[in-house]
Amino acid sequence: MPDSQAPQIVTTQPHDDDKFHEECGVFGIWKATDAAALTALGLHALQHRGQEAAGIVTLDDAGIFHAHKGQGLVGDIFSDAKVMASLRGTAAMGHNRYATTGETALRNVQPLYADFAFGGFAVAHNGNLTNATQLHRNLVQRGCLFQSTTDSEVFVHLIAISLYSTVVDRLIDALRQVQGAYSLVALHNGALLGARDPLGVRPLVLGRLGGEGGGQPAWVLTSETCALDIVGADFVRDIDPGEIIVIDDQGVHSIKPFGKIQDRFCIFEYIYFARPDSVVEGTPVYATRKRIGLELARESGVDADVVVPVPDSGVPAAMGYATESGIHFELGIIRNHYVGRTFIEPTDQIRHLGVKLKHSANRAIIAGKRVILVDDSIVRGTTSRKIVEMVRAAGAREVHMRISSPPTTHSCYYGIDTPERSKLMAACHDISEMARIIGVDSLAFISLDGLYRALGKPGRDPARPSYCDACFTGDYAIPLTDTHDSSDRQLSLLQAG
Ligand code: SF4
């Protein structure tokens, strides 16, 4: 068989669906029977934040740590009863990982564990340190031996070499030296720890499980409220930007070593990353996405017959758009939920069908109609172009595309997997060129002010923006130390968590 005819295994995830990707989810619990099982459930609810690998570390009542990690989905890694039985203890923490490069070795799967003079210590984080390469170089010069290429290990070494005596003081010492966007969960013999970066870019919430009638509750730290819901925990509050949480047998303690700094939560969590049933920073994500669709319709209405979401993430915004415009909402594109991680394509001829593995046009809804397609973002534009081709092939008379985010003109350095800037369609083309390349009759994005209005703000205050919106504005609130250090670019080995 000639090479071009050889069956090829094509990865359908994660890089080829033309989206920004969250890179990790974290979950920690203190203290509950079945702590490992509850952590596996929590990680399962956070699967959308990382599908490459997952790990759980538990701590038993004798002070012994147990760990299991694997590559793949949570349900596969933690389905074995023997594995779950081995994860003994009433305290646990876990992590879902989304790898940003081909480096998916098991040694990079979090939580990372280390034995210190003060005992065992496990740590995992969601986010990205923007000075990790610089810190890594300094730590190596001081004799630290790195076992992985994840920047979580930077935390481990900074804590190891700190001259402070308590674990919490060592953690504060480490956090003072790192720059970046992170939510961190750690476990040691005396406590479950949590920390959020000083600008609160990445999410972290506190929940409470049980404890009614005077019993001891279990406490949960996790990335999103959907992970509280699955284990039956009540949402208590968001961890504040720059706050460190210490949970021990006496309860929950808060430390704020960095003083008051303005909140710059990632605005893209509302648009796409968070699960629609989560409540983020006090705001339900589903309702917010509908409001964004409403604003979008106000800003860029067009005469048409039907509003069609690009599923699944475009659905709530399309509902809002339809409500405001009075145009029918219809499922004109059907998503195949059973596309696996890889797909064997037998011939060159069908290798180009790509997008049809995941989406197909509902001809009965689309044929002869003027269609408004609503999607949450355009990154490279490749998927948008294929979807428009598919909708036209199904007989659409006109295709108008409406996007529930502003144009993504800049890369994210704060823990979201994005292509380099030159690959972002909106960084290289104006909107009319994008419309021509994608093949639509018209294209419009929600404005930045419209997005802020949908979030209950009067608009974006350029002097004091309420959110991180750097991928739309280039206004990077956290220094990009490694990126600006050209010598480090060559050495950029470290990966987001
Ligand atoms: Fe979120 Fe964009 Fe900021 Fe990255 S740059 S944290 S994706 S808003």
PDB file of C-alpha atoms in Angstrom, residues 27-32 59 90-93 121 167-168 171 184-195 204-209 216-222 228 233-234 236-239 243-255:
ATOM      1  CA  PHE A  27      -9.659  19.465  43.643  1.00  0.00           C
ATOM      2  CA  GLY A  28      -8.723  18.947  47.312  1.00  0.00           C
ATOM      3  CA  ILE A  29     -10.706  17.641  50.298  1.00  0.00           C
ATOM      4  CA  TRP A  30     -10.087  17.627  54.092  1.00  0.00           C
ATOM      5  CA  LYS A  31     -11.389  15.304  55.738  1.00  0.00           C
ATOM      6  CA  ALA A  32     -13.963  12.795  54.527  1.00  0.00           C
ATOM      7  CA  LEU A  59      -3.052  11.141  53.096  1.00  0.00           C
ATOM      8  CA  THR A  90      -9.479  11.019  54.653  1.00  0.00           C
ATOM      9  CA  ALA A  91      -7.600  13.847  52.944  1.00  0.00           C
ATOM     10  CA  ALA A  92      -6.963  13.940  49.220  1.00  0.00           C
ATOM     11  CA  MET A  93      -6.144  16.190  46.317  1.00  0.00           C
ATOM     12  CA  PHE A 121       4.183  17.481  50.574  1.00  0.00           C
ATOM     13  CA  VAL A 167       5.117  24.967  55.808  1.00  0.00           C
ATOM     14  CA  VAL A 168       2.789  27.954  55.449  1.00  0.00           C
ATOM     15  CA  LEU A 171       4.685  28.598  50.861  1.00  0.00           C
ATOM     16  CA  LEU A 184      -2.804  26.020  43.782  1.00  0.00           C
ATOM     17  CA  VAL A 185      -3.802  23.168  46.081  1.00  0.00           C
ATOM     18  CA  ALA A 186      -1.294  21.409  48.346  1.00  0.00           C
ATOM     19  CA  LEU A 187      -1.434  18.700  50.992  1.00  0.00           C
ATOM     20  CA  HIS A 188       0.896  18.014  53.907  1.00  0.00           C
ATOM     21  CA  ASN A 189       0.616  16.164  57.155  1.00  0.00           C
ATOM     22  CA  GLY A 190      -1.136  18.916  59.044  1.00  0.00           C
ATOM     23  CA  ALA A 191      -3.359  20.602  56.486  1.00  0.00           C
ATOM     24  CA  LEU A 192      -4.821  21.094  53.033  1.00  0.00           C
ATOM     25  CA  LEU A 193      -3.548  24.376  51.557  1.00  0.00           C
ATOM     26  CA  GLY A 194      -4.932  26.536  48.777  1.00  0.00           C
ATOM     27  CA  ALA A 195      -3.663  29.728  47.148  1.00  0.00           C
ATOM     28  CA  LEU A 204     -10.579  28.630  43.124  1.00  0.00           C
ATOM     29  CA  VAL A 205     -13.632  28.070  45.333  1.00  0.00           C
ATOM     30  CA  LEU A 206     -14.262  26.764  48.832  1.00  0.00           C
ATOM     31  CA  GLY A 207     -17.050  24.284  49.586  1.00  0.00           C
ATOM     32  CA  ARG A 208     -18.353  22.496  52.641  1.00  0.00           C
ATOM     33  CA  LEU A 209     -19.585  18.923  52.770  1.00  0.00           C
ATOM     34  CA  GLN A 216     -17.213  18.026  61.616  1.00  0.00           C
ATOM     35  CA  PRO A 217     -17.724  19.103  58.003  1.00  0.00           C
ATOM     36  CA  ALA A 218     -15.340  18.184  55.220  1.00  0.00           C
ATOM     37  CA  TRP A 219     -13.873  21.142  53.306  1.00  0.00           C
ATOM     38  CA  VAL A 220     -13.294  21.244  49.573  1.00  0.00           C
ATOM     39  CA  LEU A 221     -11.050  23.496  47.459  1.00  0.00           C
ATOM     40  CA  THR A 222     -11.631  23.255  43.728  1.00  0.00           C
ATOM     41  CA  LEU A 228     -18.821  20.850  44.470  1.00  0.00           C
ATOM     42  CA  ALA A 233     -20.881  20.007  48.812  1.00  0.00           C
ATOM     43  CA  ASP A 234     -22.286  23.488  49.371  1.00  0.00           C
ATOM     44  CA  VAL A 236     -19.076  28.660  50.640  1.00  0.00           C
ATOM     45  CA  ARG A 237     -17.174  31.363  48.746  1.00  0.00           C
ATOM     46  CA  ASP A 238     -14.583  32.181  46.123  1.00  0.00           C
ATOM     47  CA  ILE A 239     -11.036  32.314  47.429  1.00  0.00           C
ATOM     48  CA  GLU A 243      -5.454  34.684  49.557  1.00  0.00           C
ATOM     49  CA  ILE A 244      -3.891  31.608  51.122  1.00  0.00           C
ATOM     50  CA  ILE A 245      -6.239  29.110  52.740  1.00  0.00           C
ATOM     51  CA  VAL A 246      -5.136  26.662  55.420  1.00  0.00           C
ATOM     52  CA  ILE A 247      -7.630  23.912  56.263  1.00  0.00           C
ATOM     53  CA  ASP A 248      -6.837  21.744  59.271  1.00  0.00           C
ATOM     54  CA  ASP A 249      -8.755  19.922  61.987  1.00  0.00           C
ATOM     55  CA  GLN A 250      -9.563  23.284  63.619  1.00  0.00           C
ATOM     56  CA  GLY A 251     -11.282  24.610  60.484  1.00  0.00           C
ATOM     57  CA  VAL A 252     -10.544  27.089  57.705  1.00  0.00           C
ATOM     58  CA  HIS A 253      -7.955  29.860  58.175  1.00  0.00           C
ATOM     59  CA  SER A 254      -7.320  32.714  55.762  1.00  0.00           C
ATOM     60  CA  ILE A 255      -4.031  34.569  55.230  1.00  0.00           C
TER      61      ILE A 255
END
